[in-house]
CSV table of C-alpha atoms in Angstrom, one decimal:
chain,number,residue,atom,x,y,z
S,1,UNK,CA,0.1,0.0,-0.1
S,2,UNK,CA,1.1,3.5,-0.3
S,3,UNK,CA,3.1,5.0,2.5
S,4,UNK,CA,1.1,7.0,5.1
S,5,UNK,CA,4.2,9.2,6.2
S,6,UNK,CA,6.8,11.0,4.4
S,7,UNK,CA,10.5,12.0,6.0
S,8,UNK,CA,11.5,15.7,5.4
S,9,UNK,CA,14.6,15.6,3.1
S,10,UNK,CA,15.8,18.4,5.0
S,11,UNK,CA,15.5,17.9,8.6
S,12,UNK,CA,14.1,14.3,8.7
S,13,UNK,CA,11.0,15.1,10.6
S,14,UNK,CA,8.3,12.7,9.4
S,15,UNK,CA,4.9,14.2,8.2
S,16,UNK,CA,1.5,12.7,6.6
S,17,UNK,CA,2.1,11.7,3.2
S,18,UNK,CA,-0.5,14.3,1.9
S,19,UNK,CA,1.4,17.0,3.8
S,20,UNK,CA,2.8,19.9,1.3
S,21,UNK,CA,5.1,21.6,3.6
S,22,UNK,CA,7.3,20.0,6.6
S,23,UNK,CA,5.7,21.2,9.9
S,24,UNK,CA,9.2,21.4,11.4
S,25,UNK,CA,10.9,23.8,8.9
S,26,UNK,CA,8.7,24.3,6.2
S,27,UNK,CA,10.6,22.7,3.5
S,28,UNK,CA,8.4,21.7,0.5
S,29,UNK,CA,7.2,18.1,0.3
S,30,UNK,CA,5.3,17.7,-2.9
S,31,UNK,CA,6.6,18.0,-6.5
S,32,UNK,CA,6.2,21.3,-8.1
S,33,UNK,CA,5.7,23.3,-4.9
S,34,UNK,CA,8.2,26.0,-3.8
S,35,UNK,CA,8.6,28.3,-0.9
S,36,UNK,CA,7.0,31.9,-1.5
S,37,UNK,CA,8.9,35.1,-2.1
S,38,UNK,CA,9.2,37.2,1.4
S,39,UNK,CA,7.0,40.1,1.4
S,40,UNK,CA,8.9,43.3,1.3
S,41,UNK,CA,8.2,45.8,4.1
S,42,UNK,CA,5.9,48.1,3.5
S,43,UNK,CA,7.2,51.9,3.1
S,44,UNK,CA,5.6,55.0,3.7
S,45,UNK,CA,6.6,58.7,3.3
S,46,UNK,CA,6.8,60.6,6.4
S,47,UNK,CA,7.6,64.1,7.6
S,48,UNK,CA,10.4,64.0,10.6
S,49,UNK,CA,12.0,66.7,12.2
S,50,UNK,CA,15.8,65.7,12.8
S,51,UNK,CA,18.0,67.2,15.7
S,52,UNK,CA,21.7,66.9,15.3
S,53,UNK,CA,24.1,67.9,18.2
S,54,UNK,CA,27.9,67.7,18.1
S,55,UNK,CA,30.4,68.6,21.1
S,56,UNK,CA,32.7,71.4,19.8
S,57,UNK,CA,36.2,71.1,21.4
S,58,UNK,CA,36.2,67.4,21.5
S,59,UNK,CA,39.6,67.0,19.6
S,60,UNK,CA,41.3,69.1,22.4
S,61,UNK,CA,39.4,67.1,25.2
S,62,UNK,CA,40.4,63.8,23.6
S,63,UNK,CA,44.0,64.9,23.8
S,64,UNK,CA,44.0,65.7,27.4
S,65,UNK,CA,41.9,62.6,29.0
S,66,UNK,CA,42.3,59.1,28.9
S,67,UNK,CA,40.1,57.0,26.5
S,68,UNK,CA,38.0,55.4,29.1
S,69,UNK,CA,37.3,58.9,31.0
S,70,UNK,CA,36.3,60.3,27.4
S,71,UNK,CA,33.8,57.5,27.0
S,72,UNK,CA,32.3,58.4,30.2
S,73,UNK,CA,32.0,62.1,29.3
S,74,UNK,CA,30.4,61.0,26.0
S,75,UNK,CA,28.0,58.9,27.9
S,76,UNK,CA,27.1,61.9,30.0
S,77,UNK,CA,26.6,64.0,27.0
S,78,UNK,CA,24.0,61.5,25.4
S,79,UNK,CA,22.2,61.2,28.8
S,80,UNK,CA,21.8,65.0,28.7
S,81,UNK,CA,20.7,65.2,25.0
S,82,UNK,CA,18.5,61.8,25.3
S,83,UNK,CA,16.7,63.1,28.4
S,84,UNK,CA,15.4,66.4,26.6
S,85,UNK,CA,14.6,64.3,23.4
S,86,UNK,CA,12.4,61.6,25.3
S,87,UNK,CA,10.9,64.6,27.2
S,88,UNK,CA,9.6,66.1,24.1
S,89,UNK,CA,8.6,62.7,22.6
S,90,UNK,CA,11.5,62.5,20.2
S,91,UNK,CA,13.8,59.1,19.6
S,92,UNK,CA,17.7,59.2,20.0
S,93,UNK,CA,18.5,57.1,16.9
S,94,UNK,CA,22.4,57.5,16.5
S,95,UNK,CA,25.0,58.1,19.0
S,96,UNK,CA,28.6,58.2,17.5
S,97,UNK,CA,31.2,59.6,19.7
S,98,UNK,CA,30.4,63.1,20.7
S,99,UNK,CA,27.7,63.4,18.0
S,100,UNK,CA,23.9,62.8,18.7
S,101,UNK,CA,21.4,62.4,16.0
S,102,UNK,CA,17.5,62.5,17.3
S,103,UNK,CA,14.3,62.4,15.5
S,104,UNK,CA,10.9,63.5,16.0
S,105,UNK,CA,8.0,61.9,14.2
S,106,UNK,CA,8.7,58.2,14.5
S,107,UNK,CA,7.3,55.8,15.6
S,108,UNK,CA,4.4,58.5,16.4
S,109,UNK,CA,3.7,61.6,14.4
S,110,UNK,CA,2.5,64.5,15.9
S,111,UNK,CA,1.3,67.8,14.2
S,112,UNK,CA,3.8,69.8,16.4
S,113,UNK,CA,7.1,67.8,16.0
S,114,UNK,CA,9.0,70.5,14.5
S,115,UNK,CA,8.0,72.7,17.7
S,116,UNK,CA,9.0,69.4,19.9
S,117,UNK,CA,12.2,69.2,18.2
S,118,UNK,CA,13.4,73.0,18.6
S,119,UNK,CA,12.1,73.1,22.1
S,120,UNK,CA,14.2,70.0,23.0
S,121,UNK,CA,17.4,71.8,21.1
S,122,UNK,CA,16.8,74.7,23.3
S,123,UNK,CA,16.3,72.6,26.7
S,124,UNK,CA,19.7,70.8,25.7
S,125,UNK,CA,21.5,74.2,25.1
S,126,UNK,CA,20.4,75.6,28.5
S,127,UNK,CA,21.2,72.5,30.4
S,128,UNK,CA,24.6,72.2,28.9
S,129,UNK,CA,26.2,75.0,30.8
S,130,UNK,CA,26.3,72.7,34.0
S,131,UNK,CA,28.0,69.7,31.7
S,132,UNK,CA,30.6,72.2,30.1
S,133,UNK,CA,31.4,73.5,33.8
S,134,UNK,CA,32.0,70.1,35.1
S,135,UNK,CA,34.2,69.2,32.3
S,136,UNK,CA,36.1,72.4,32.8
S,137,UNK,CA,36.7,71.6,36.4
S,138,UNK,CA,37.9,68.1,35.9
S,139,UNK,CA,40.0,68.5,32.7
S,140,UNK,CA,40.5,72.1,32.2
S,141,UNK,CA,38.9,72.1,28.9
S,142,UNK,CA,36.3,74.3,27.3
S,143,UNK,CA,33.7,72.5,25.4
S,144,UNK,CA,30.5,73.9,23.6
S,145,UNK,CA,27.6,72.4,21.8
S,146,UNK,CA,26.4,72.9,18.2
S,147,UNK,CA,22.8,72.2,17.4
S,148,UNK,CA,20.9,71.9,14.1
S,149,UNK,CA,17.2,71.2,13.6
S,150,UNK,CA,15.8,70.6,10.3
S,151,UNK,CA,12.4,69.3,9.1
S,152,UNK,CA,11.6,67.6,5.7
S,153,UNK,CA,10.4,64.1,4.1
S,154,UNK,CA,11.8,60.7,4.7
S,155,UNK,CA,10.8,57.4,3.3
S,156,UNK,CA,10.1,54.9,6.4
S,157,UNK,CA,9.6,51.3,6.7
S,158,UNK,CA,6.3,51.0,8.4
S,159,UNK,CA,6.9,48.2,10.6
S,160,UNK,CA,10.6,49.4,11.4
S,161,UNK,CA,9.2,52.6,12.5
S,162,UNK,CA,6.5,51.1,14.7
S,163,UNK,CA,9.5,49.4,16.6
S,164,UNK,CA,11.4,52.6,17.0
S,165,UNK,CA,14.1,51.1,14.8
S,166,UNK,CA,13.9,53.5,11.9
S,167,UNK,CA,17.3,54.6,10.2
S,168,UNK,CA,16.6,57.9,8.7
S,169,UNK,CA,18.9,59.3,5.8
S,170,UNK,CA,18.7,61.5,2.8
S,171,UNK,CA,18.6,65.2,2.4
S,172,UNK,CA,16.6,66.0,5.6
S,173,UNK,CA,19.6,64.3,7.7
S,174,UNK,CA,22.2,66.3,5.7
S,175,UNK,CA,20.8,69.7,5.9
S,176,UNK,CA,20.5,69.2,9.8
S,177,UNK,CA,24.2,68.1,9.6
S,178,UNK,CA,25.1,71.2,7.8
S,179,UNK,CA,23.1,73.4,10.3
S,180,UNK,CA,25.0,72.1,13.3
S,181,UNK,CA,28.3,72.2,11.6
S,182,UNK,CA,27.6,76.0,10.7
S,183,UNK,CA,26.2,76.9,14.2
S,184,UNK,CA,28.6,78.3,16.9
S,185,UNK,CA,29.1,76.7,20.3
S,186,UNK,CA,25.9,77.2,22.1
S,187,UNK,CA,23.9,78.0,19.1
S,188,UNK,CA,20.8,76.4,17.7
S,189,UNK,CA,20.3,76.7,14.0
S,190,UNK,CA,17.2,75.5,12.3
S,191,UNK,CA,16.1,75.2,8.8
S,192,UNK,CA,13.5,77.0,6.6
S,193,UNK,CA,10.8,74.7,7.1
S,194,UNK,CA,11.3,74.2,10.8
S,195,UNK,CA,11.3,78.0,11.3
S,196,UNK,CA,8.0,78.4,9.1
S,197,UNK,CA,6.3,75.8,11.5
S,198,UNK,CA,7.4,77.2,14.7
S,199,UNK,CA,8.0,81.0,14.2
S,200,UNK,CA,4.8,81.5,16.3
S,201,UNK,CA,6.0,79.9,19.3
S,202,UNK,CA,9.9,80.3,19.0
S,203,UNK,CA,11.7,83.7,18.8
S,204,UNK,CA,14.2,83.7,15.9
S,205,UNK,CA,16.8,85.8,14.2
S,206,UNK,CA,17.6,85.3,10.8
S,207,UNK,CA,21.2,83.9,10.5
S,208,UNK,CA,21.1,84.5,6.5
S,209,UNK,CA,22.0,82.0,3.7
S,210,UNK,CA,25.3,80.4,3.6
S,211,UNK,CA,27.2,78.0,1.0
S,212,UNK,CA,26.8,74.4,2.0
S,213,UNK,CA,28.5,71.3,0.9
S,214,UNK,CA,26.6,69.2,-1.7
S,215,UNK,CA,24.1,72.3,-2.2
S,216,UNK,CA,23.7,74.2,-5.4
S,217,UNK,CA,22.0,77.3,-3.6
S,218,UNK,CA,22.9,78.9,-0.2
S,219,UNK,CA,21.3,77.3,2.6
S,220,UNK,CA,19.1,79.7,4.8
S,221,UNK,CA,19.2,79.2,8.7
S,222,UNK,CA,17.7,80.9,11.4
S,223,UNK,CA,18.8,81.0,15.1
S,224,UNK,CA,16.4,79.9,17.8
S,225,UNK,CA,17.0,81.8,21.0
S,226,UNK,CA,13.8,81.2,23.3
S,227,UNK,CA,10.4,80.0,23.6
S,228,UNK,CA,7.7,82.6,23.7
S,229,UNK,CA,4.5,80.6,23.8
S,230,UNK,CA,2.9,77.6,25.6
S,231,UNK,CA,3.3,74.2,24.0
S,232,UNK,CA,0.7,73.3,21.3
S,233,UNK,CA,-0.4,77.0,20.7
S,234,UNK,CA,-2.7,77.0,17.5
S,235,UNK,CA,-4.2,79.4,15.0
S,236,UNK,CA,-2.9,82.0,13.1
S,237,UNK,CA,-1.4,85.1,14.9
S,238,UNK,CA,-3.5,88.1,14.6
S,239,UNK,CA,-6.4,86.3,13.3
S,240,UNK,CA,-9.5,85.2,15.0
S,241,UNK,CA,-13.2,84.0,14.1
S,242,UNK,CA,-16.2,83.6,16.2
S,243,UNK,CA,-18.0,80.2,16.3
S,244,UNK,CA,-21.4,80.6,14.5
S,245,UNK,CA,-24.2,78.3,14.6
S,246,UNK,CA,-22.9,76.2,17.4
S,247,UNK,CA,-24.8,77.8,20.5
S,248,UNK,CA,-26.0,74.5,21.7
S,249,UNK,CA,-22.8,72.7,21.3
S,250,UNK,CA,-20.9,75.3,23.2
S,251,UNK,CA,-23.5,75.2,26.1
S,252,UNK,CA,-22.8,71.5,26.6
S,253,UNK,CA,-19.1,72.1,26.5
S,254,UNK,CA,-19.5,74.9,28.9
S,255,UNK,CA,-21.5,72.9,31.4
S,256,UNK,CA,-18.9,70.1,31.5
S,257,UNK,CA,-16.2,72.4,31.7
S,258,UNK,CA,-18.0,73.6,34.9
S,259,UNK,CA,-18.6,70.1,35.9
S,260,UNK,CA,-14.9,69.1,35.5
S,261,UNK,CA,-13.6,72.2,37.9
S,262,UNK,CA,-16.4,71.2,40.3
S,263,UNK,CA,-16.1,67.3,40.7
S,264,UNK,CA,-12.3,67.5,39.7
S,265,UNK,CA,-12.9,64.7,37.3
S,266,UNK,CA,-12.2,64.4,33.6
S,267,UNK,CA,-15.2,64.1,31.1
S,268,UNK,CA,-15.1,62.8,27.7
S,269,UNK,CA,-16.2,64.6,24.7
S,270,UNK,CA,-16.3,63.1,21.2
S,271,UNK,CA,-16.5,65.7,18.3
S,272,UNK,CA,-17.6,64.6,14.9
S,273,UNK,CA,-16.6,66.4,11.6
S,274,UNK,CA,-15.7,66.0,8.0
S,275,UNK,CA,-11.9,65.5,7.7
S,276,UNK,CA,-10.0,69.0,7.9
S,277,UNK,CA,-12.9,70.8,9.0
């Protein structure tokens, strides 16, 4: 009679004679059957904001301190930058020596990622003085931090982005690096798209355009100096519009607001509307 089982030619596991694939390793057991091709990871276009930070004076520092101590200093620098990045919802993606690359917009995107990136850069700038003072006291070397922020498009693997494993590359990152290289120690320079998205909440000084490696036209830059508005400020400066035809809805919202204040408990309100309304 016909055999009831069949041994896998790859691993030797016995499977029923009618089995198409080995249950242990997946090797095809029937004639004319092959493995399917692996599906390529889905890719999607994303808008991200990139923060680039680099330690100025690291060459002099490296010549003065032991390599192990230098590694400790680099770790302290990364902790300083990463703390601010995570606080504002970003991810520190790369850490090479005394340079840190952080991304805002993956795996979760926010409509204010550019603002978050600039706020993080300013927080790092303000917190760096203590780090620099400690390095000077311990090793007698003055160090500074140059920061660049740029916003633009990248192509990201959807699954990798969900895991927070995205390795961003391309012009958006290159421009952030050029801005960082142009910045003076203690300076935060941002690109045109970043400045346009955050000019209502961040005070800027036009730093002018300058030639940059790999660019055919001069690269404009703005220096971020201070935060001038609360996070998430919306609308267009100088413009306002009244709500029309929504009296009943406003009555409900005001009543719930009073209830929240009175009972010190949250209330959930769902608002429906067409996309973009």
